[in-house]
PDB file of C-alpha atoms in Angstrom:
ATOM      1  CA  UNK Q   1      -9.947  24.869   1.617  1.00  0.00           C
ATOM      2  CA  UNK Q   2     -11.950  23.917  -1.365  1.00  0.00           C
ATOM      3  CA  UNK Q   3     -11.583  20.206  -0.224  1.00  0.00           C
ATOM      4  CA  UNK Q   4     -13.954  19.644   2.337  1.00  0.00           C
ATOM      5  CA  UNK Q   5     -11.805  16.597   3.973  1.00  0.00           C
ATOM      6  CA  UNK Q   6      -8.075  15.243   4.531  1.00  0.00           C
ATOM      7  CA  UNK Q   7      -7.543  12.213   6.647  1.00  0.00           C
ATOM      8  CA  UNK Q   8      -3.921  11.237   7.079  1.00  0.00           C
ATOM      9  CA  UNK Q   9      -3.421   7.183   7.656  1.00  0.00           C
ATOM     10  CA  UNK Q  10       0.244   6.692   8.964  1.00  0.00           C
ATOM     11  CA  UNK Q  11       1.059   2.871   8.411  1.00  0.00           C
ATOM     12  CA  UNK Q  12       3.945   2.570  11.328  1.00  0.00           C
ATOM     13  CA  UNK Q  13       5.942  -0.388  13.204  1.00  0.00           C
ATOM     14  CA  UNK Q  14       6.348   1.548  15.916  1.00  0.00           C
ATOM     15  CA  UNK Q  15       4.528   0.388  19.063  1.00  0.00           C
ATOM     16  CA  UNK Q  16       2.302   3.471  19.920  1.00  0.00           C
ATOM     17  CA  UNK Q  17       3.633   5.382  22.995  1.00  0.00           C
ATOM     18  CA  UNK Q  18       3.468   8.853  23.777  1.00  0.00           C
ATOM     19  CA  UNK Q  19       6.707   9.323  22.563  1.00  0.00           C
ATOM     20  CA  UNK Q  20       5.967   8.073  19.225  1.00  0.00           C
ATOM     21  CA  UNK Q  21       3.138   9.692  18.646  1.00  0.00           C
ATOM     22  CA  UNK Q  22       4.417  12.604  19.325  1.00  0.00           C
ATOM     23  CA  UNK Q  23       7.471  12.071  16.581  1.00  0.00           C
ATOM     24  CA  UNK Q  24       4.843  11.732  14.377  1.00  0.00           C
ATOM     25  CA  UNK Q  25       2.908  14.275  15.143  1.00  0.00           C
ATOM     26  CA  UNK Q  26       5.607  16.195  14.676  1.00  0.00           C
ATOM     27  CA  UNK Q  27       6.641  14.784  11.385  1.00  0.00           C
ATOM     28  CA  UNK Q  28       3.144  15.354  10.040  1.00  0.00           C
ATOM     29  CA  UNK Q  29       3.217  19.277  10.709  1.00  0.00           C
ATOM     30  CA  UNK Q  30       6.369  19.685   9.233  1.00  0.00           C
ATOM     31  CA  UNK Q  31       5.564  18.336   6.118  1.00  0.00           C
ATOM     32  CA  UNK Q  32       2.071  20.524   6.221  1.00  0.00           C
ATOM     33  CA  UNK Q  33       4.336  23.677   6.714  1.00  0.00           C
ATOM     34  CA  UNK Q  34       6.345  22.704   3.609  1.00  0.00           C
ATOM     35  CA  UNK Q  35       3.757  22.482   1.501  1.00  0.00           C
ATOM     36  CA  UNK Q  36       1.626  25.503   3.325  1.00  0.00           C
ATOM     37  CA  UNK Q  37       5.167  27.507   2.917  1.00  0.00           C
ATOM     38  CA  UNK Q  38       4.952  27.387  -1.298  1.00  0.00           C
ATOM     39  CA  UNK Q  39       4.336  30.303  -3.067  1.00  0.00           C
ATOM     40  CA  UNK Q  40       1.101  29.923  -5.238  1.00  0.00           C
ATOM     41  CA  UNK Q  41       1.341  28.379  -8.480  1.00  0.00           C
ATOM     42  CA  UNK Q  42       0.770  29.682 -11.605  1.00  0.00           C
ATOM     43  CA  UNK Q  43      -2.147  28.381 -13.916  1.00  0.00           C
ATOM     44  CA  UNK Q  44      -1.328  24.965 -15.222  1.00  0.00           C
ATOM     45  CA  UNK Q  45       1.531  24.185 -12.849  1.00  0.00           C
ATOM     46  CA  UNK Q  46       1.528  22.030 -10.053  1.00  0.00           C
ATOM     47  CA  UNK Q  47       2.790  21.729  -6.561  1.00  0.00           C
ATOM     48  CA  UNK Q  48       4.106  18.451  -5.752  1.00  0.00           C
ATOM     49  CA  UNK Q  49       4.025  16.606  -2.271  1.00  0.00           C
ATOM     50  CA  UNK Q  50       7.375  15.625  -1.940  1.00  0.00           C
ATOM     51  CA  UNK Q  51       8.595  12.395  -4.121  1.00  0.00           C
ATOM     52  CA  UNK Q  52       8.744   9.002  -2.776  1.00  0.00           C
ATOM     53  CA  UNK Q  53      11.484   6.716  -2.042  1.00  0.00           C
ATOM     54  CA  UNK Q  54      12.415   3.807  -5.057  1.00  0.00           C
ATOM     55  CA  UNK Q  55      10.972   1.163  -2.769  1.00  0.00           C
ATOM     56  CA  UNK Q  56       7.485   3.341  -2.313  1.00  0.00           C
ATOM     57  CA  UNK Q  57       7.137   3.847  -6.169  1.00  0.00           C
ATOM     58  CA  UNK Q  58       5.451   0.870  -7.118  1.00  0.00           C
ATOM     59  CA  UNK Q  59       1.646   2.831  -6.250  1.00  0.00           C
ATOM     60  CA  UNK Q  60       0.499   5.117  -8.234  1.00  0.00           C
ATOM     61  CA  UNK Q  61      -1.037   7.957  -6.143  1.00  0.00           C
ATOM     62  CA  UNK Q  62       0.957  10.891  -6.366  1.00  0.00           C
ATOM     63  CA  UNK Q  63      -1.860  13.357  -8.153  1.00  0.00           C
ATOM     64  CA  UNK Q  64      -3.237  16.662  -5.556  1.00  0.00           C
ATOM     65  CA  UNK Q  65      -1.701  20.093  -5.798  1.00  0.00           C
ATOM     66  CA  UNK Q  66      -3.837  23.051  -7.272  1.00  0.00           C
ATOM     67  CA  UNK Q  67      -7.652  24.016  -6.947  1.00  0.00           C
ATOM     68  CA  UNK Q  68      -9.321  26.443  -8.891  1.00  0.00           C
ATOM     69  CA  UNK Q  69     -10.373  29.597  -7.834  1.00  0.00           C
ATOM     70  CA  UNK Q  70     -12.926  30.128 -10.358  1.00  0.00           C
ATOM     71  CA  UNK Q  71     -13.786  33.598  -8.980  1.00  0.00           C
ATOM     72  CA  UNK Q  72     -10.463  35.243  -9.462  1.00  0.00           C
ATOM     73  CA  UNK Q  73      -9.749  32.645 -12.729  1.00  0.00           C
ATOM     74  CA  UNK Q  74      -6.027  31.329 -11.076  1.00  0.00           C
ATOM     75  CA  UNK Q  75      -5.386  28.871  -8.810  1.00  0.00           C
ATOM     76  CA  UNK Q  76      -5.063  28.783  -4.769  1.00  0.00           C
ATOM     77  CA  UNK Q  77      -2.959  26.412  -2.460  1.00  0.00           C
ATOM     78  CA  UNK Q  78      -5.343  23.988  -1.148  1.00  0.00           C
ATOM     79  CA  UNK Q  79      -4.886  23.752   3.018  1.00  0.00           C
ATOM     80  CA  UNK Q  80      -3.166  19.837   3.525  1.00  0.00           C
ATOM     81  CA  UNK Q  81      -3.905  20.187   7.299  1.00  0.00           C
ATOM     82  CA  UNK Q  82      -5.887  16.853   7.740  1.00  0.00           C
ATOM     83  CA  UNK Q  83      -9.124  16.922   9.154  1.00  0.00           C
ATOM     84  CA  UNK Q  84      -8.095  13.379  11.370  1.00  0.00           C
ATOM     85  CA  UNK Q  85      -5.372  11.508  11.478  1.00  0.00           C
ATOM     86  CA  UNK Q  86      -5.307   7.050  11.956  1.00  0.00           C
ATOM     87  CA  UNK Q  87      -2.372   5.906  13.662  1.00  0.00           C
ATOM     88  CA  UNK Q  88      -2.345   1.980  12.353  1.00  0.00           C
ATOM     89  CA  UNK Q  89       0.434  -0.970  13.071  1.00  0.00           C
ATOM     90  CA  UNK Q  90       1.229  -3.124  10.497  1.00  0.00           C
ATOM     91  CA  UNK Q  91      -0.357  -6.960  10.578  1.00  0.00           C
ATOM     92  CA  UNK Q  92       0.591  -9.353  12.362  1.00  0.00           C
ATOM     93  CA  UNK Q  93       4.664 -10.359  11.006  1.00  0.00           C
ATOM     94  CA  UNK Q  94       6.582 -13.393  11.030  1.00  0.00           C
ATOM     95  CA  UNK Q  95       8.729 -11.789  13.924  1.00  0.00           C
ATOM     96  CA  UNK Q  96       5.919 -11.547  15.920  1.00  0.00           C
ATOM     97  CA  UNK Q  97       5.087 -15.542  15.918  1.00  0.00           C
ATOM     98  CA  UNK Q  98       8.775 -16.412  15.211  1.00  0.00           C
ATOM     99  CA  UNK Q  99      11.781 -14.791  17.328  1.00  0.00           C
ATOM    100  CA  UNK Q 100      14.235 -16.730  15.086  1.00  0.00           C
ATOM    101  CA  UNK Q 101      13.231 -14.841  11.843  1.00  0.00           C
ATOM    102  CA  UNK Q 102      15.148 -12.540  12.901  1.00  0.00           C
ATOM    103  CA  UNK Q 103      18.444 -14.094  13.048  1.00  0.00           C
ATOM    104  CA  UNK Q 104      18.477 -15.113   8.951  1.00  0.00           C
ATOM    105  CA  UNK Q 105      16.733 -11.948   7.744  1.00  0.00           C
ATOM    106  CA  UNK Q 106      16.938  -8.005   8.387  1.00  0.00           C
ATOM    107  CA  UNK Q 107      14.740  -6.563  10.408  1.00  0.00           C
ATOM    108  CA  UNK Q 108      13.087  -4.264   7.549  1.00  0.00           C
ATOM    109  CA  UNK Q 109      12.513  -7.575   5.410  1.00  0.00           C
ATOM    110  CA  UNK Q 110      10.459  -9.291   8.165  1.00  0.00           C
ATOM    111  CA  UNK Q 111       7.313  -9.614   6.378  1.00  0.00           C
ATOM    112  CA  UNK Q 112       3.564  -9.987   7.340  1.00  0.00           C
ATOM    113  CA  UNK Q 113       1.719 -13.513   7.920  1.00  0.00           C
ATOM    114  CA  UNK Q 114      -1.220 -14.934   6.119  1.00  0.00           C
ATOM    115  CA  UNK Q 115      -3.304 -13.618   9.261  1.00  0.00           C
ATOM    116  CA  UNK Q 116      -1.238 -10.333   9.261  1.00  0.00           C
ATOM    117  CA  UNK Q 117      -2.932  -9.853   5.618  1.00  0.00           C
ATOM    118  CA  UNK Q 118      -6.213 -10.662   6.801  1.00  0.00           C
ATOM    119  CA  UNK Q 119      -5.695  -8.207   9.750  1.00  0.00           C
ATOM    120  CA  UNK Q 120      -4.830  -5.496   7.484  1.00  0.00           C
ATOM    121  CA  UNK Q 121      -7.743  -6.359   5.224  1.00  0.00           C
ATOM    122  CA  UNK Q 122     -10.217  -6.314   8.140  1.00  0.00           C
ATOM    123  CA  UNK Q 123      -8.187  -2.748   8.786  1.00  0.00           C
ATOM    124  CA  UNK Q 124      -9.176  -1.668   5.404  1.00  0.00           C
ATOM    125  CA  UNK Q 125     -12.812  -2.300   5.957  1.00  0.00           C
ATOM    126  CA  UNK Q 126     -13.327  -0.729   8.861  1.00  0.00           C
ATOM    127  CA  UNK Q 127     -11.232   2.232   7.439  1.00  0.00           C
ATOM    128  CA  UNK Q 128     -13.925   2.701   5.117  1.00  0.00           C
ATOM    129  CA  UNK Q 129     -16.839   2.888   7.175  1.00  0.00           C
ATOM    130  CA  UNK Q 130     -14.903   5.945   8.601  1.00  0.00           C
ATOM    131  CA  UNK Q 131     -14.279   7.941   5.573  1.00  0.00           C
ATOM    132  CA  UNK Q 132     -17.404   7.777   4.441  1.00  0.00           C
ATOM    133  CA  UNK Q 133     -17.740  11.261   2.824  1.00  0.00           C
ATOM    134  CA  UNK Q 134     -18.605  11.685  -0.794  1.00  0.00           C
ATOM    135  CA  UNK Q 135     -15.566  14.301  -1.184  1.00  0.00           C
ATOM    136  CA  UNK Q 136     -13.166  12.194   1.278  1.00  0.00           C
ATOM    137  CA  UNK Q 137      -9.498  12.517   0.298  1.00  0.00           C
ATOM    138  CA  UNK Q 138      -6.993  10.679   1.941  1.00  0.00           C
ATOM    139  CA  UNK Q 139      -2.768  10.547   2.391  1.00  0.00           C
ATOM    140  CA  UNK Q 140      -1.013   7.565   3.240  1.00  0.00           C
ATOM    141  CA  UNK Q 141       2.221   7.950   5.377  1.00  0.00           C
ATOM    142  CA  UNK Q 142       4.263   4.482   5.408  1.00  0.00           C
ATOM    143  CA  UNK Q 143       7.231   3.556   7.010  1.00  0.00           C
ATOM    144  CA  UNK Q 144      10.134   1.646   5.115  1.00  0.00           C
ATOM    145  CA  UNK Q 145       9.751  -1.873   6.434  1.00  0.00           C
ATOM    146  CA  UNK Q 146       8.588  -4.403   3.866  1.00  0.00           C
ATOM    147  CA  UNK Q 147       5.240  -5.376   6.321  1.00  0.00           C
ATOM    148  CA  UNK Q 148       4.072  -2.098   6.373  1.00  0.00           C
ATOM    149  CA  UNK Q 149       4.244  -1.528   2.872  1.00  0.00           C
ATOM    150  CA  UNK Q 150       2.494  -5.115   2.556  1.00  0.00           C
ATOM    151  CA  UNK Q 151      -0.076  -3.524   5.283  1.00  0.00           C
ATOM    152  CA  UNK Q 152      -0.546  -0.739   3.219  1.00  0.00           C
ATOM    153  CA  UNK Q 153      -0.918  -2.603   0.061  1.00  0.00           C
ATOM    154  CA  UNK Q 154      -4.383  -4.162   1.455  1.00  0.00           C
ATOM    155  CA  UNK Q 155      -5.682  -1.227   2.757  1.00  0.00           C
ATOM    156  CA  UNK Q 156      -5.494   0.822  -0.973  1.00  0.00           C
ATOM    157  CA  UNK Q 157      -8.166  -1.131  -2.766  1.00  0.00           C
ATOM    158  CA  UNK Q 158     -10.229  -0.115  -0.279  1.00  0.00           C
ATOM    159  CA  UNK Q 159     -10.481   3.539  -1.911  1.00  0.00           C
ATOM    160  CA  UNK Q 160     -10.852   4.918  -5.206  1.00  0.00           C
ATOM    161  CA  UNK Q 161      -7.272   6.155  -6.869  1.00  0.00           C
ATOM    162  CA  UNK Q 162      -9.689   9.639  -7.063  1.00  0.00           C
ATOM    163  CA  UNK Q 163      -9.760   9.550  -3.209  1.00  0.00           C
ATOM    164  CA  UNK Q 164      -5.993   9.044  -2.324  1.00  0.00           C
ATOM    165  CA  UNK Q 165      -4.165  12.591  -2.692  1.00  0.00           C
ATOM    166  CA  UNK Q 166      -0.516  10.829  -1.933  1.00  0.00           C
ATOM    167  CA  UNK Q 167       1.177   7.424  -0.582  1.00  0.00           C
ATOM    168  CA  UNK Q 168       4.214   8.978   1.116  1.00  0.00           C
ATOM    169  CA  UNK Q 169       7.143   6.896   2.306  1.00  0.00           C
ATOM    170  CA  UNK Q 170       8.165   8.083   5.608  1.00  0.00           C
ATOM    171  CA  UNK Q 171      11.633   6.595   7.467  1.00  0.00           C
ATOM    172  CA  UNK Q 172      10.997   8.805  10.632  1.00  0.00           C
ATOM    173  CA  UNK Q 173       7.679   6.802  11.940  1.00  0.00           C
ATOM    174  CA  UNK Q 174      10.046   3.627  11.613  1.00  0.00           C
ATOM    175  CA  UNK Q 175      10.938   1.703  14.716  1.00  0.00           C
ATOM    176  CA  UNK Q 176      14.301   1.994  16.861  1.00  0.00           C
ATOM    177  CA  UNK Q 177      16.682   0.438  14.203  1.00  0.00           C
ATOM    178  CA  UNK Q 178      17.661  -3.427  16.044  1.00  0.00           C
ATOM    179  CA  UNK Q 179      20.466  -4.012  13.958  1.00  0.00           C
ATOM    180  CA  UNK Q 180      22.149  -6.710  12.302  1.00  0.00           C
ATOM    181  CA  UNK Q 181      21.226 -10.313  12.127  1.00  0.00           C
ATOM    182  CA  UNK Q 182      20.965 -11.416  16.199  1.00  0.00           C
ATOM    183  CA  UNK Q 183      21.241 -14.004  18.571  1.00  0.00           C
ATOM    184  CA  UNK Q 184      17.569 -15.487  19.981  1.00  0.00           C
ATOM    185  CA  UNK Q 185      18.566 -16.306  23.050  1.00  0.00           C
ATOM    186  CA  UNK Q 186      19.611 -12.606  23.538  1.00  0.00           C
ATOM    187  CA  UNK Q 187      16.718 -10.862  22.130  1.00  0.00           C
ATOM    188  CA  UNK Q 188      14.568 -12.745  24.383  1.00  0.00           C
ATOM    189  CA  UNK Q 189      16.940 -11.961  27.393  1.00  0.00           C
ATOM    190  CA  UNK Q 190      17.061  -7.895  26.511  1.00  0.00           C
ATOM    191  CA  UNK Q 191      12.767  -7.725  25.938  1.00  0.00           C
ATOM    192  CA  UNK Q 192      12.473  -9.290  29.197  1.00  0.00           C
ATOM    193  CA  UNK Q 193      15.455  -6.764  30.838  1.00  0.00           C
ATOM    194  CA  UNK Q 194      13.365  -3.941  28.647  1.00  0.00           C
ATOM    195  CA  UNK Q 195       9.943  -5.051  30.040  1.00  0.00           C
ATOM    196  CA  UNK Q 196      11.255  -4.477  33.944  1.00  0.00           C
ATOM    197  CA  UNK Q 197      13.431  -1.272  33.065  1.00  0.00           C
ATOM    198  CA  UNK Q 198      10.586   0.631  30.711  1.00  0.00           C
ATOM    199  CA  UNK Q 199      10.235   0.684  26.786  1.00  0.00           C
ATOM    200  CA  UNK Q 200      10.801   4.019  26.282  1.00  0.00           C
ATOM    201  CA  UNK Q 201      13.752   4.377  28.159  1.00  0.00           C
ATOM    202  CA  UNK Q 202      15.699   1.180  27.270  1.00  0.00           C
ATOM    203  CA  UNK Q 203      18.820   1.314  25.238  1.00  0.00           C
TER     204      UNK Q 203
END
């Protein structure tokens, strides 16, 4: 309440369908009820989003938690629910120019190209022109792949550590999991068979 804006940036490699959007939606609220749910804190204690995953520790923006009610001297929950949220893909990924990558390395490791880096920087930019406010605060939501984390990592320069309230690893925006290391020949056979039954519904 006594930050005047939230803007939630979910760095996904899911392909946005209703569906999806709707996991994360959902996702997204029930980590704002978590944090809505704590009791108050006490004066010099904090509330802590929750921690990330080893493979999202690397950034350092994990500050937010208490604001100060100077009129009755303690402290009051700040309200998380985000004033927007951006739904963003990762850059373009060697999978996406190379079906073969996929039969040598795991799907998560797939990382981005040299134009999927200047797609997320270009991201980035235009990211800022958005949150233009003085007071802007942003949280980044991430999904576990490698080239979203890479996506993500050109995007944070972009704002000032003051600005980002929390980087938050999160495996339930991830893609359906493929599996282990696959044939070409039959990945490009079951897109195709996906393509004429529907995305969403093809298992």
């Amino acid at each position: 309440k006594n930050i005047s804006y939230h803007t939630y940036i979910s760095i996904t490699n899911l392909t946005m369908t209703t569906v999806s959007c709707q996991r994360l939606r959902h996702c997204l609220l029930q980590h704002y009820q978590r944090v809505a749910s704590r009791p108050q804190t006490s004066a010099g204690k904090h509330t802590k989003i929750p921690p990330l995953s080893s493979s999202a520790k690397k950034s350092n923006h994990r500050s937010f938690s208490v604001v100060p009610n100077l009129e009755e001297g303690g402290f009051i929950q700040p309200d998380f629910r985000p004033h927007r949220i951006f739904l963003m893909r990762h850059g373009q990924s060697l999978g996406n120019v190379d079906e073969s990558a996929y039969v040598n390395t795991a799907d998560w490791r797939i990382p981005i190209t040299d134009l999927g880096r200047k797609q997320a920087k270009d991201a980035g930019k235009l990211l800022r022109e958005k949150i233009s406010e003085d007071d802007a605060k942003v949280v980044f939501y991430v999904s576990p792949y490698l080239r979203t984390h890479q996506t993500l990592n050109e995007l944070l320069p972009f704002f000032d550590e003051s600005e980002i309230l929390a980087v938050q690893e999160e495996p339930r925006i991830s893609e359906q999991q493929i599996g282990n290391f696959q044939n070409v020949q039959q990945v490009l056979n079951a897109k195709d068979e996906r393509s004429k039954f529907g995305r969403v519904y093809y298992r």
